[in-house]
PDB file of C-alpha atoms in Angstrom:
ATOM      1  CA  UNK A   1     167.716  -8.480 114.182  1.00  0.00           C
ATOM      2  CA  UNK A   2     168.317 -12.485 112.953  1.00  0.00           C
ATOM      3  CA  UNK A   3     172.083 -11.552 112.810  1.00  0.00           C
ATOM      4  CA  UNK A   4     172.388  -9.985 115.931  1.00  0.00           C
ATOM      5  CA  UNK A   5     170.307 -12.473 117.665  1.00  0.00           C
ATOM      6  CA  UNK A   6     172.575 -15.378 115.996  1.00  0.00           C
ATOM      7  CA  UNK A   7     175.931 -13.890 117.464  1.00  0.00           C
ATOM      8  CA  UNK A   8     174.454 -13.480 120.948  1.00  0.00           C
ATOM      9  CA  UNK A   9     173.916 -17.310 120.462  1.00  0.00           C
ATOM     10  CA  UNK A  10     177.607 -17.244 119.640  1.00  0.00           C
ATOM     11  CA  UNK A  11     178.499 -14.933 122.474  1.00  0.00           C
ATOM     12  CA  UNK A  12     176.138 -16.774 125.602  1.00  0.00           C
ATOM     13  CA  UNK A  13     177.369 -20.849 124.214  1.00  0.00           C
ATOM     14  CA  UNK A  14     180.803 -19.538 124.256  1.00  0.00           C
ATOM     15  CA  UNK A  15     180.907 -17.467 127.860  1.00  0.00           C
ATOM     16  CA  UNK A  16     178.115 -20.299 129.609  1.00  0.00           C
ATOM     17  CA  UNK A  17     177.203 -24.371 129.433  1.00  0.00           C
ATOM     18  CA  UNK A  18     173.812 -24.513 127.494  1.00  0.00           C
ATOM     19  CA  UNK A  19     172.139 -27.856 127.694  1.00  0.00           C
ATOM     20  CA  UNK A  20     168.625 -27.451 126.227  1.00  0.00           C
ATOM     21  CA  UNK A  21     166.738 -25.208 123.796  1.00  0.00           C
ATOM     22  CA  UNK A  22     164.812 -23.911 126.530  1.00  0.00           C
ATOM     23  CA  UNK A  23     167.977 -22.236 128.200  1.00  0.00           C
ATOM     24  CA  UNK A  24     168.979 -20.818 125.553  1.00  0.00           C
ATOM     25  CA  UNK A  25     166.050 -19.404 124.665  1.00  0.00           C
ATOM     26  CA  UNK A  26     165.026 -17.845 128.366  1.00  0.00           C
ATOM     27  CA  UNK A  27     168.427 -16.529 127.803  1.00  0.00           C
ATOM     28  CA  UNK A  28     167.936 -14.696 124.883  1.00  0.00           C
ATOM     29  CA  UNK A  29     164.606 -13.190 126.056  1.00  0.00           C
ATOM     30  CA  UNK A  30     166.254 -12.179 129.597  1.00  0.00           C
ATOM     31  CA  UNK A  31     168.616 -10.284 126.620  1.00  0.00           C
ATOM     32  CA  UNK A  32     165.651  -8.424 125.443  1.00  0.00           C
ATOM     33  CA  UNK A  33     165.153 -10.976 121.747  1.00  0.00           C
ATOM     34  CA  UNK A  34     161.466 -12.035 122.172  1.00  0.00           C
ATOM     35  CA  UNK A  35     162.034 -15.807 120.619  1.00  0.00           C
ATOM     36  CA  UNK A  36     159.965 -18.845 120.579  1.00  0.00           C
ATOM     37  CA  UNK A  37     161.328 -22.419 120.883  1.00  0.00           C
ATOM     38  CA  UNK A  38     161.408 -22.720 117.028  1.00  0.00           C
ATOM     39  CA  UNK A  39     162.973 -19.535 116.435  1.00  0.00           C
ATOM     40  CA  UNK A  40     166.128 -20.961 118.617  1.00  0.00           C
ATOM     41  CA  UNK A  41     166.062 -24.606 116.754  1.00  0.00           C
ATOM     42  CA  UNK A  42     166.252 -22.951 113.660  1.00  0.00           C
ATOM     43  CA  UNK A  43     168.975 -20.315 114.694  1.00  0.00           C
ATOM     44  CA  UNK A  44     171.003 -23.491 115.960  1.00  0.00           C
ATOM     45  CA  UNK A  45     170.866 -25.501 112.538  1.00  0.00           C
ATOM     46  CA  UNK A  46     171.728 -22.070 110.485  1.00  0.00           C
ATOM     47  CA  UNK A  47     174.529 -21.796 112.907  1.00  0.00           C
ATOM     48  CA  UNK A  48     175.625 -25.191 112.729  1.00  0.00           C
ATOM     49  CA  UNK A  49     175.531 -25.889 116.391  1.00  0.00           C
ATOM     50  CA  UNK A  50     176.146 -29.366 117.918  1.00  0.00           C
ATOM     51  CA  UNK A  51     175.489 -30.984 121.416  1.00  0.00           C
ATOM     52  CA  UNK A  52     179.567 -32.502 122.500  1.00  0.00           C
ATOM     53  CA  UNK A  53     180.147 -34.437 125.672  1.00  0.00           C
ATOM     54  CA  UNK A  54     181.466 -31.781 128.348  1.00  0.00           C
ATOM     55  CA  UNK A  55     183.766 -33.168 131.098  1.00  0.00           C
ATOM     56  CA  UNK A  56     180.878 -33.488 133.496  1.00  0.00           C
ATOM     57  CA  UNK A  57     179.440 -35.917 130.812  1.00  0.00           C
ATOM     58  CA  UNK A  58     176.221 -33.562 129.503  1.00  0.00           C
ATOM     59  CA  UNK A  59     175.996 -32.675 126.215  1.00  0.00           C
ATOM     60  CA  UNK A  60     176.095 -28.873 125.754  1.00  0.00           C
ATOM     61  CA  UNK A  61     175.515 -26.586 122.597  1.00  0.00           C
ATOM     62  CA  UNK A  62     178.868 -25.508 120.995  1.00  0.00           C
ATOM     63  CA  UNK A  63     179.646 -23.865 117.771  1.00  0.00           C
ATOM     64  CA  UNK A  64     181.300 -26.208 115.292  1.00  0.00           C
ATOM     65  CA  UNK A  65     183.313 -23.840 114.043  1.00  0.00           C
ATOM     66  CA  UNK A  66     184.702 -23.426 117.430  1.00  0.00           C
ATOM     67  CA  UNK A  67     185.508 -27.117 117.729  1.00  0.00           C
ATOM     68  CA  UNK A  68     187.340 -27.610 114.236  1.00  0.00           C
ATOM     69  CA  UNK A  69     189.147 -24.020 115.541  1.00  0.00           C
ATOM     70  CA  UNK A  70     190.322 -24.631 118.586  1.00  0.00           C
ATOM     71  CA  UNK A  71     194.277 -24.752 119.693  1.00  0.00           C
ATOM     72  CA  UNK A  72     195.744 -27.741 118.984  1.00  0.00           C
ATOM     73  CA  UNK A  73     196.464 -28.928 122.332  1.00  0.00           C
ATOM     74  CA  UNK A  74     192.632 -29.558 122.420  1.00  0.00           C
ATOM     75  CA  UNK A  75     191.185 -32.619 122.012  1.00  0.00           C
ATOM     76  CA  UNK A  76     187.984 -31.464 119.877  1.00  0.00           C
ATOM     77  CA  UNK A  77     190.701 -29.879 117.954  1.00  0.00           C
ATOM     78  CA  UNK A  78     192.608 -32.529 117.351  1.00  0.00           C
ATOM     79  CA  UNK A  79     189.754 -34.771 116.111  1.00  0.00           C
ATOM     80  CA  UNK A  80     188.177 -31.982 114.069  1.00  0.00           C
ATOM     81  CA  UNK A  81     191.772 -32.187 112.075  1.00  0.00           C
ATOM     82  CA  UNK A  82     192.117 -35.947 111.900  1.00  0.00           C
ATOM     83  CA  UNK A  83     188.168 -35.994 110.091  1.00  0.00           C
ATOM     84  CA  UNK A  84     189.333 -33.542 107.719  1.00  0.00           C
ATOM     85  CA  UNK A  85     192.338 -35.204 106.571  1.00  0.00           C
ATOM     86  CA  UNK A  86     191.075 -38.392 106.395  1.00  0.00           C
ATOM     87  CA  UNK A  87     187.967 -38.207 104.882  1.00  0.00           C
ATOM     88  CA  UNK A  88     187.237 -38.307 101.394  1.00  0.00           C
ATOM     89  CA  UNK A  89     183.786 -38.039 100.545  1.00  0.00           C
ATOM     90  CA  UNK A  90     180.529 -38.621 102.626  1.00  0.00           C
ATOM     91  CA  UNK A  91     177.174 -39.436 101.055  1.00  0.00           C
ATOM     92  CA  UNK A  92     174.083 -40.652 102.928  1.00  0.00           C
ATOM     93  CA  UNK A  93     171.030 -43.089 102.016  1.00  0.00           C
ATOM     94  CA  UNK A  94     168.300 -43.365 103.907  1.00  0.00           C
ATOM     95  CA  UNK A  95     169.688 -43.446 107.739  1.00  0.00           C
ATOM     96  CA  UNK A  96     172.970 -44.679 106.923  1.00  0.00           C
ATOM     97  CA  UNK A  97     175.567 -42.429 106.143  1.00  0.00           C
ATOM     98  CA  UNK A  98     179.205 -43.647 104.500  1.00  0.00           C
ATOM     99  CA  UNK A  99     182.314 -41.985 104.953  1.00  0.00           C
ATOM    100  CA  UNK A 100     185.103 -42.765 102.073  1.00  0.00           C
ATOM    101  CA  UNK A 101     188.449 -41.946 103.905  1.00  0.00           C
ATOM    102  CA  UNK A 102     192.005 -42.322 102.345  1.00  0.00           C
ATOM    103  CA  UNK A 103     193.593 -46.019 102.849  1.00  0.00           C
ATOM    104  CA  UNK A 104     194.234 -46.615 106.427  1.00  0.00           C
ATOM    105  CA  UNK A 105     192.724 -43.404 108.187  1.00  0.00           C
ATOM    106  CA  UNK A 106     189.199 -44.746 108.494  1.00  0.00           C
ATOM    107  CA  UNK A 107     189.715 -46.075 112.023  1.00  0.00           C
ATOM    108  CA  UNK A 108     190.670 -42.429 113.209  1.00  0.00           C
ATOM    109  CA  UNK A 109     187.687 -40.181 111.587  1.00  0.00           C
ATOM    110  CA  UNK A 110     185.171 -42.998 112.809  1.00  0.00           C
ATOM    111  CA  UNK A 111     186.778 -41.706 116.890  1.00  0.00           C
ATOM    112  CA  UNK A 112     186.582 -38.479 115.705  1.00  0.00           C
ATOM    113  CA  UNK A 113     182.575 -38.811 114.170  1.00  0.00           C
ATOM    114  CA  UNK A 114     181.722 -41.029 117.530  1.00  0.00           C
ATOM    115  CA  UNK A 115     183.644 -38.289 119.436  1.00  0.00           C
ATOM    116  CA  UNK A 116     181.702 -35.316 117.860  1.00  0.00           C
ATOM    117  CA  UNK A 117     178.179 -36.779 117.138  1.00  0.00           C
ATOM    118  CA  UNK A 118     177.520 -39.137 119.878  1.00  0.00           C
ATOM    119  CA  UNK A 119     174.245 -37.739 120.606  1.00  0.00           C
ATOM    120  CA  UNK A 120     173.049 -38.082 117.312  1.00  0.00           C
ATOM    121  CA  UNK A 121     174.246 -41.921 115.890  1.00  0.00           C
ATOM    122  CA  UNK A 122     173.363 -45.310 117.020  1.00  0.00           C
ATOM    123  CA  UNK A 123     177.145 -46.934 116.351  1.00  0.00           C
ATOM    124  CA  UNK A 124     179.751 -46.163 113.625  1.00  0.00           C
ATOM    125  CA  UNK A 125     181.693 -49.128 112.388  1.00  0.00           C
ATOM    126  CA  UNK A 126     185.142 -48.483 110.285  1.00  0.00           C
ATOM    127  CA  UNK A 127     187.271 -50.284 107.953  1.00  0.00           C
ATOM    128  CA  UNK A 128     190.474 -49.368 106.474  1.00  0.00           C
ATOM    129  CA  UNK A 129     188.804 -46.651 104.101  1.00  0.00           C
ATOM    130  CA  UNK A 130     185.567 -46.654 104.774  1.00  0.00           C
ATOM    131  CA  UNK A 131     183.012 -45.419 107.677  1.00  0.00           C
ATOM    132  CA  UNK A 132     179.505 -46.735 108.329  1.00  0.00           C
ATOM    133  CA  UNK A 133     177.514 -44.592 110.850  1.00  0.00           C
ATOM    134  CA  UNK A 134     174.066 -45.663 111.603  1.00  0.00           C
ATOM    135  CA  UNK A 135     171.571 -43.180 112.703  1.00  0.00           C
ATOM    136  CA  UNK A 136     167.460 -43.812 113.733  1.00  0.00           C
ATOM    137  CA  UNK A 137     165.899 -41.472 111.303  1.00  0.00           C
ATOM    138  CA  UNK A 138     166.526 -40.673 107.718  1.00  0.00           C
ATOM    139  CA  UNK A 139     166.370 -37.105 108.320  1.00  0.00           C
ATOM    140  CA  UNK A 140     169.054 -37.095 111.374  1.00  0.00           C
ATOM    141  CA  UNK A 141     171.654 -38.512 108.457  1.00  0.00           C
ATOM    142  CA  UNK A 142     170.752 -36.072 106.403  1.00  0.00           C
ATOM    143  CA  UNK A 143     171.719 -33.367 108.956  1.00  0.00           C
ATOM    144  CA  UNK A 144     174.752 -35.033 109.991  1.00  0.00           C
ATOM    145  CA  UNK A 145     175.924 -36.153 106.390  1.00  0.00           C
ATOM    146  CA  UNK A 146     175.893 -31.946 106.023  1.00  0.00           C
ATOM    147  CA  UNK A 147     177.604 -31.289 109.100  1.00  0.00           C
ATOM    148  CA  UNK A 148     179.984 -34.086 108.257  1.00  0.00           C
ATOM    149  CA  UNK A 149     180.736 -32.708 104.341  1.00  0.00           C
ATOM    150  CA  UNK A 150     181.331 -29.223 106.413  1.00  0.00           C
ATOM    151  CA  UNK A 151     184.340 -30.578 108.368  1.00  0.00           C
ATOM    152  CA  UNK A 152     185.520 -31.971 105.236  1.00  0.00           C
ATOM    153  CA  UNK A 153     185.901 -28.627 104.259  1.00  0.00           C
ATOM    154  CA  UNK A 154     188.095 -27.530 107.338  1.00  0.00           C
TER     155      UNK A 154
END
């Protein structure tokens, strides 16, 4: 039932804008999956979803894996990529996470992290190989120094 219910999440973020839990979740139960609020915060961190700035400027619910896959005439796309190859290594202490990037490239990942996670930072700040993103609580930089190692990856 969790899997099924996880690639509907897929399925409805990819056909339709979601901008709140709440949506999503009186989606899913129009669908016939009797979930609670928690059920569908918990299905979005497993699934690695993130709120991105749409053109209308909302933030909507979009799979990550989607972003870093897109074409590459895409924007997200295009950031997604320059992250991956520029970063090095991301590590996080308390709420402040740093970003080791290869000489020079720092500048580019930090519009691709402000790009991305907007929603979820107070400011980034980049050098030449280093990022410093600033976030309010300790625990938000620990979910975005995950999401961040998981573009690394890409």
């Amino acid at each position: 039932m969790k899997n099924k219910r996880q690639e509907k999440i897929l399925d409805l973020i990819n056909e339709k804008a979601f901008y709140t839990q709440d949506e999503l979740q009186t989606a899913l139960n129009d669908l016939g999956f009797n979930v609670t609020q928690s059920t569908v915060s918990r299905d979005i961190k497993q699934l690695g979803i993130i709120k991105v700035l749409d053109s209308m400027g909302n933030y909507r619910y979009v799979s990550s894996i989607r972003v870093n896959s897109q074409n590459a005439n895409d924007n997200g796309s295009q950031y997604g990529d320059i992250f991956a190859r520029s970063a090095i290594s991301v590590d996080c202490a308390f709420n402040n996470i740093i970003v080791k990037c290869h000489a020079g490239m720092a500048s580019g990942a930090c519009v691709a992290v402000d790009h991305f996670f907007s929603g979820m930072i107070m400011g980034s700040l980049a050098g030449d190989d280093t990022i410093l993103i600033i976030t309010k609580t300790p625990e938000i930089a620990l979910q975005l120094t995950e999401r961040l190692k998981y573009m690394c990856k890409d």
